[in-house]
Structures are given as structure tokens and as C-alpha cells.
Amino acid sequence: MVLLVYMSDTQFKVDQKIVYPSQGVGCITEVFEKTVGDKTTEYYKIYLEVSDMIVMVPVANASMLGIRPIVSAEEAQKSLDMLGEAVEPVTSDWKLRYQMNLDLLKKGSIEDITSIVRCLYHRSKVKELPIQERKLYDTARKLLTDEIAIALGISAKEVEEMLHAKLEPLGALHEKKIIQLDDDDDDDDEFMDDVSTSSDDDSDDDDSDDDE
């Protein structure tokens, strides 16, 4: 038997948006008590949109699992600004890097999630990410996008554009350098063509002199 009782003293309320680390942004759809034998336990029923799944979490375990409220608009903006900051060097050992970022994802603060996105985005510009690490990056980026969208009251598409604008400058600069190098190579090729043509002309002149 399940007795639905809306509680007034729990941390989260019905219809409140929350973050469930590693799972995504969710919404509290019910707060209820479930009695089994002589034991009564309070539960949150949470709908996770990203996986279209409903989970039931004991109220007493929510904090231990890292479930937290959506950040404020100010905190969301700080995270966006953080994306544009310089990236500290990270280990080239992808397995170690993966574990470090996975631990951050489990902790689940918006600062931790932002760090994962920033780190792996710029790492992907150096070398393609392994499949597991790519999945971790996609999970973190989706979580960050969804939370910021709710915090700022805008669409996920708008947030994606904002993330791209913050992350891309370094990537664009990297691409510009590559293009510039390619242009230089083309100039060198044209210079070599001119030298080759000039040499051929000189050779023809010498041949003409010999004939005379």
C-alpha cells in the first residue's frame, strides 16, 4: 500500500526543478510516504526528462546522492563566464583524466560540471576524445545546458549558443593558425613555381646561345 502525503518540511517541494548528479535535471512530481511493515519512509518521486524516466528516492538519501536545487541566475552566469577562462594543463592519460572528471560529475556542483565541459572541449581540439570520454563530455554539457536554461529562463538552444560563444574563441584561434600556416605553404609553392619557371627560362636562353 502506498499512501501519498504531501510533506511541508522536506527540502524539495512538488513541481520544484532539481539536479540529480550523473542523471540530469529533474522535477519533483510527488512527495509521499510508503509503509512497509512497521517502517514508514518518505520518498521523492522525480521525473528525469533527459531519460524520460521516473525515479523514487528516499528523502533521507537525497543529500547523500547530491540532489540539489537549480542554481540562481547569478551562479549560472558565473558558470558561463568560467567557460571562457584559460584552461589549466591536464594529464594526457585519458583513463586518469576520465576518472577525475567522472568524480567531478558525481559531486555534481555546477562549478564541477562546468570544469568538465571546459576541460574536455579544449582537449578535443588537441586530440579526438575516446568514446567513453566523449560520452562523459556530452552528459556534462547536456546537464550544464539544461540547468542554465532553467536558471536564466531561456531556451536550451539559446544556452547552447552562449556555451559555443564562450568556448569557441580559443578553438577559432587554433583553427586560424592552421589556416595561416596553410596559406604560407601555398605562398611557398607559388614562390617555388616562380623559381622553377625562371630556371626553365634561363635554361632555354642558354640553349639558344649554344645554338647560335
mmCIF file of C-alpha atoms in Angstrom:
data_model
loop_
_atom_site.group_PDB
_atom_site.id
_atom_site.type_symbol
_atom_site.label_atom_id
_atom_site.label_comp_id
_atom_site.label_asym_id
_atom_site.label_seq_id
_atom_site.Cartn_x
_atom_site.Cartn_y
_atom_site.Cartn_z
ATOM 1 C CA MET A 1 0.000 0.000 0.000
ATOM 2 C CA VAL A 2 1.297 3.452 -0.945
ATOM 3 C CA LEU A 3 -0.040 6.450 0.916
ATOM 4 C CA LEU A 4 0.508 9.742 -0.844
ATOM 5 C CA VAL A 5 1.142 12.539 1.619
ATOM 6 C CA TYR A 6 2.461 15.915 0.520
ATOM 7 C CA MET A 7 5.014 16.991 3.095
ATOM 8 C CA SER A 8 5.653 20.559 4.186
ATOM 9 C CA ASP A 9 9.029 20.131 5.895
ATOM 10 C CA THR A 10 11.067 18.399 3.163
ATOM 11 C CA GLN A 11 13.937 20.127 1.363
ATOM 12 C CA PHE A 12 12.223 19.972 -2.032
ATOM 13 C CA LYS A 13 8.616 20.672 -2.928
ATOM 14 C CA VAL A 14 6.289 19.332 -5.603
ATOM 15 C CA ASP A 15 6.952 20.855 -9.056
ATOM 16 C CA GLN A 16 10.408 22.048 -7.975
ATOM 17 C CA LYS A 17 13.231 21.608 -10.506
ATOM 18 C CA ILE A 18 16.324 19.868 -9.181
ATOM 19 C CA VAL A 19 19.663 18.473 -10.354
ATOM 20 C CA TYR A 20 20.354 14.775 -9.904
ATOM 21 C CA PRO A 21 24.132 14.332 -10.454
ATOM 22 C CA SER A 22 25.011 11.958 -13.308
ATOM 23 C CA GLN A 23 21.292 11.685 -14.164
ATOM 24 C CA GLY A 24 20.306 15.169 -15.252
ATOM 25 C CA VAL A 25 17.818 17.891 -14.441
ATOM 26 C CA GLY A 26 14.594 16.618 -12.943
ATOM 27 C CA CYS A 27 11.318 17.725 -11.452
ATOM 28 C CA ILE A 28 9.790 16.639 -8.138
ATOM 29 C CA THR A 29 6.382 15.290 -9.103
ATOM 30 C CA GLU A 30 5.362 13.856 -5.731
ATOM 31 C CA VAL A 31 6.487 13.694 -2.119
ATOM 32 C CA PHE A 32 4.958 10.685 -0.408
ATOM 33 C CA GLU A 33 5.253 8.132 2.381
ATOM 34 C CA LYS A 34 5.487 4.424 1.805
ATOM 35 C CA THR A 35 4.897 1.997 4.640
ATOM 36 C CA VAL A 36 6.389 -1.482 4.574
ATOM 37 C CA GLY A 37 5.645 -3.475 7.698
ATOM 38 C CA ASP A 38 6.291 -1.223 10.664
ATOM 39 C CA LYS A 39 8.596 1.135 8.765
ATOM 40 C CA THR A 40 7.414 4.301 7.031
ATOM 41 C CA THR A 41 9.759 6.048 4.610
ATOM 42 C CA GLU A 42 9.388 9.387 2.866
ATOM 43 C CA TYR A 43 10.169 9.467 -0.863
ATOM 44 C CA TYR A 44 10.622 11.960 -3.647
ATOM 45 C CA LYS A 45 9.237 10.919 -6.996
ATOM 46 C CA ILE A 46 11.430 12.581 -9.622
ATOM 47 C CA TYR A 47 10.825 12.817 -13.344
ATOM 48 C CA LEU A 48 14.046 12.973 -15.399
ATOM 49 C CA GLU A 49 13.247 14.480 -18.781
ATOM 50 C CA VAL A 50 16.559 13.626 -20.477
ATOM 51 C CA SER A 51 15.946 9.874 -19.997
ATOM 52 C CA ASP A 52 12.132 10.090 -19.786
ATOM 53 C CA MET A 53 12.356 8.149 -16.543
ATOM 54 C CA ILE A 54 10.769 8.348 -13.092
ATOM 55 C CA VAL A 55 12.854 7.520 -10.030
ATOM 56 C CA MET A 56 11.872 7.303 -6.374
ATOM 57 C CA VAL A 57 14.479 8.491 -3.909
ATOM 58 C CA PRO A 58 14.186 8.307 -0.115
ATOM 59 C CA VAL A 59 14.092 11.846 1.255
ATOM 60 C CA ALA A 60 16.788 10.918 3.775
ATOM 61 C CA ASN A 61 19.160 9.865 0.957
ATOM 62 C CA ALA A 62 18.695 12.891 -1.322
ATOM 63 C CA SER A 63 21.544 14.919 0.166
ATOM 64 C CA MET A 64 23.905 11.925 0.136
ATOM 65 C CA LEU A 65 23.146 11.399 -3.558
ATOM 66 C CA GLY A 66 23.998 15.045 -4.271
ATOM 67 C CA ILE A 67 20.489 16.036 -5.326
ATOM 68 C CA ARG A 68 20.318 19.811 -5.164
ATOM 69 C CA PRO A 69 18.210 22.796 -6.277
ATOM 70 C CA ILE A 70 18.774 24.606 -9.568
ATOM 71 C CA VAL A 71 21.339 27.387 -9.143
ATOM 72 C CA SER A 72 20.444 31.073 -9.208
ATOM 73 C CA ALA A 73 20.715 33.210 -12.337
ATOM 74 C CA GLU A 74 23.862 34.819 -10.912
ATOM 75 C CA GLU A 75 25.540 31.445 -10.386
ATOM 76 C CA ALA A 76 24.518 30.349 -13.870
ATOM 77 C CA GLN A 77 26.138 33.449 -15.368
ATOM 78 C CA LYS A 78 29.319 32.821 -13.364
ATOM 79 C CA SER A 79 29.495 29.338 -14.880
ATOM 80 C CA LEU A 80 29.142 30.765 -18.371
ATOM 81 C CA ASP A 81 31.949 33.223 -17.656
ATOM 82 C CA MET A 82 34.052 30.384 -16.250
ATOM 83 C CA LEU A 83 33.849 28.594 -19.604
ATOM 84 C CA GLY A 84 35.778 31.423 -21.221
ATOM 85 C CA GLU A 85 38.648 31.295 -18.743
ATOM 86 C CA ALA A 86 42.058 29.824 -19.593
ATOM 87 C CA VAL A 87 42.321 26.055 -19.347
ATOM 88 C CA GLU A 88 44.875 24.561 -16.986
ATOM 89 C CA PRO A 89 47.055 21.752 -18.389
ATOM 90 C CA VAL A 90 45.574 18.287 -17.827
ATOM 91 C CA THR A 91 47.085 14.830 -17.942
ATOM 92 C CA SER A 92 47.403 13.206 -21.366
ATOM 93 C CA ASP A 93 46.442 9.862 -19.777
ATOM 94 C CA TRP A 94 42.798 9.719 -20.825
ATOM 95 C CA LYS A 95 41.859 7.000 -18.319
ATOM 96 C CA LEU A 96 43.139 9.092 -15.417
ATOM 97 C CA ARG A 97 41.508 12.190 -16.877
ATOM 98 C CA TYR A 98 38.230 10.291 -17.328
ATOM 99 C CA GLN A 99 38.185 9.138 -13.693
ATOM 100 C CA MET A 100 38.956 12.634 -12.424
ATOM 101 C CA ASN A 101 36.098 14.125 -14.442
ATOM 102 C CA LEU A 102 33.736 11.279 -13.541
ATOM 103 C CA ASP A 103 34.348 12.037 -9.870
ATOM 104 C CA LEU A 104 33.505 15.691 -10.541
ATOM 105 C CA LEU A 105 30.287 14.678 -12.312
ATOM 106 C CA LYS A 106 29.242 12.585 -9.305
ATOM 107 C CA LYS A 107 29.865 15.534 -6.986
ATOM 108 C CA GLY A 108 27.536 17.468 -9.250
ATOM 109 C CA SER A 109 28.030 21.141 -8.413
ATOM 110 C CA ILE A 110 27.626 23.490 -11.362
ATOM 111 C CA GLU A 111 31.283 24.510 -10.973
ATOM 112 C CA ASP A 112 32.332 20.858 -11.274
ATOM 113 C CA ILE A 113 30.174 20.310 -14.347
ATOM 114 C CA THR A 114 31.472 23.498 -15.945
ATOM 115 C CA SER A 115 35.064 22.351 -15.338
ATOM 116 C CA ILE A 116 34.358 19.060 -17.120
ATOM 117 C CA VAL A 117 32.855 20.790 -20.159
ATOM 118 C CA ARG A 118 35.669 23.327 -20.428
ATOM 119 C CA CYS A 119 38.424 20.733 -19.940
ATOM 120 C CA LEU A 120 37.096 18.156 -22.410
ATOM 121 C CA TYR A 121 36.060 20.692 -25.035
ATOM 122 C CA HIS A 122 39.565 22.091 -25.302
ATOM 123 C CA ARG A 123 41.115 18.627 -25.034
ATOM 124 C CA SER A 124 39.007 17.577 -28.042
ATOM 125 C CA LYS A 125 40.630 20.398 -30.015
ATOM 126 C CA VAL A 126 44.028 18.815 -29.382
ATOM 127 C CA LYS A 127 43.039 15.204 -29.984
ATOM 128 C CA GLU A 128 39.780 13.345 -30.580
ATOM 129 C CA LEU A 129 38.288 12.098 -27.322
ATOM 130 C CA PRO A 130 37.943 8.352 -26.667
ATOM 131 C CA ILE A 131 34.337 7.101 -26.811
ATOM 132 C CA GLN A 132 33.853 6.909 -23.027
ATOM 133 C CA GLU A 133 35.252 10.373 -22.516
ATOM 134 C CA ARG A 134 33.127 11.755 -25.349
ATOM 135 C CA LYS A 135 30.003 10.336 -23.663
ATOM 136 C CA LEU A 136 31.050 11.935 -20.383
ATOM 137 C CA TYR A 137 31.512 15.268 -22.150
ATOM 138 C CA ASP A 138 28.092 15.027 -23.814
ATOM 139 C CA THR A 139 26.436 14.172 -20.477
ATOM 140 C CA ALA A 140 28.100 17.084 -18.679
ATOM 141 C CA ARG A 141 27.316 19.544 -21.465
ATOM 142 C CA LYS A 142 23.649 18.500 -21.599
ATOM 143 C CA LEU A 143 23.355 18.814 -17.820
ATOM 144 C CA LEU A 144 25.002 22.239 -17.843
ATOM 145 C CA THR A 145 22.829 23.447 -20.726
ATOM 146 C CA ASP A 146 19.587 22.316 -19.099
ATOM 147 C CA GLU A 147 20.397 23.825 -15.702
ATOM 148 C CA ILE A 148 21.497 27.189 -17.087
ATOM 149 C CA ALA A 149 18.397 27.321 -19.299
ATOM 150 C CA ILE A 150 16.141 26.910 -16.266
ATOM 151 C CA ALA A 151 18.177 29.301 -14.119
ATOM 152 C CA LEU A 152 18.125 32.064 -16.745
ATOM 153 C CA GLY A 153 14.613 31.339 -18.015
ATOM 154 C CA ILE A 154 15.703 30.862 -21.637
ATOM 155 C CA SER A 155 15.683 28.011 -24.135
ATOM 156 C CA ALA A 156 18.298 25.272 -24.280
ATOM 157 C CA LYS A 157 19.101 26.364 -27.839
ATOM 158 C CA GLU A 158 19.968 29.868 -26.627
ATOM 159 C CA VAL A 159 22.200 28.414 -23.923
ATOM 160 C CA GLU A 160 23.974 26.211 -26.482
ATOM 161 C CA GLU A 161 24.771 29.324 -28.496
ATOM 162 C CA MET A 162 26.099 31.022 -25.365
ATOM 163 C CA LEU A 163 28.246 27.993 -24.496
ATOM 164 C CA HIS A 164 29.629 27.919 -28.017
ATOM 165 C CA ALA A 165 30.461 31.629 -27.891
ATOM 166 C CA LYS A 166 32.341 31.181 -24.607
ATOM 167 C CA LEU A 167 34.204 28.023 -25.608
ATOM 168 C CA GLU A 168 34.951 28.705 -29.263
ATOM 169 C CA PRO A 169 37.341 31.695 -29.187
ATOM 170 C CA LEU A 170 40.341 29.519 -28.308
ATOM 171 C CA GLY A 171 39.241 26.891 -30.800
ATOM 172 C CA ALA A 172 38.743 29.502 -33.507
ATOM 173 C CA LEU A 173 42.192 30.925 -32.802
ATOM 174 C CA HIS A 174 43.659 27.447 -33.128
ATOM 175 C CA GLU A 175 41.922 26.956 -36.483
ATOM 176 C CA LYS A 176 43.054 30.399 -37.667
ATOM 177 C CA LYS A 177 46.677 29.494 -37.000
ATOM 178 C CA ILE A 178 46.287 26.312 -39.034
ATOM 179 C CA ILE A 179 44.721 28.234 -41.919
ATOM 180 C CA GLN A 180 47.518 30.801 -41.771
ATOM 181 C CA LEU A 181 50.099 28.047 -41.945
ATOM 182 C CA ASP A 182 48.311 26.560 -44.927
ATOM 183 C CA ASP A 183 48.321 29.964 -46.650
ATOM 184 C CA ASP A 184 52.042 30.297 -46.046
ATOM 185 C CA ASP A 185 52.589 26.900 -47.597
ATOM 186 C CA ASP A 186 50.643 27.973 -50.667
ATOM 187 C CA ASP A 187 52.787 31.084 -50.959
ATOM 188 C CA ASP A 188 55.900 28.956 -50.746
ATOM 189 C CA ASP A 189 54.577 26.716 -53.506
ATOM 190 C CA GLU A 190 53.923 29.720 -55.742
ATOM 191 C CA PHE A 191 57.412 31.031 -54.993
ATOM 192 C CA MET A 192 58.913 27.663 -55.931
ATOM 193 C CA ASP A 193 56.848 27.650 -59.144
ATOM 194 C CA ASP A 194 58.252 31.093 -59.999
ATOM 195 C CA VAL A 195 61.801 29.923 -59.317
ATOM 196 C CA SER A 196 61.248 26.811 -61.400
ATOM 197 C CA THR A 197 59.803 28.825 -64.290
ATOM 198 C CA SER A 198 62.632 31.315 -64.108
ATOM 199 C CA SER A 199 65.180 28.487 -64.157
ATOM 200 C CA ASP A 200 63.490 26.942 -67.170
ATOM 201 C CA ASP A 201 63.588 30.296 -68.963
ATOM 202 C CA ASP A 202 67.279 30.706 -68.165
ATOM 203 C CA SER A 203 67.911 27.201 -69.396
ATOM 204 C CA ASP A 204 66.100 27.959 -72.658
ATOM 205 C CA ASP A 205 68.191 31.109 -73.098
ATOM 206 C CA ASP A 206 71.380 29.149 -72.561
ATOM 207 C CA ASP A 207 70.271 26.580 -75.098
ATOM 208 C CA SER A 208 69.547 29.375 -77.571
ATOM 209 C CA ASP A 209 73.004 30.842 -77.047
ATOM 210 C CA ASP A 210 74.567 27.453 -77.663
ATOM 211 C CA ASP A 211 72.631 27.057 -80.877
ATOM 212 C CA GLU A 212 73.891 30.379 -82.087
#
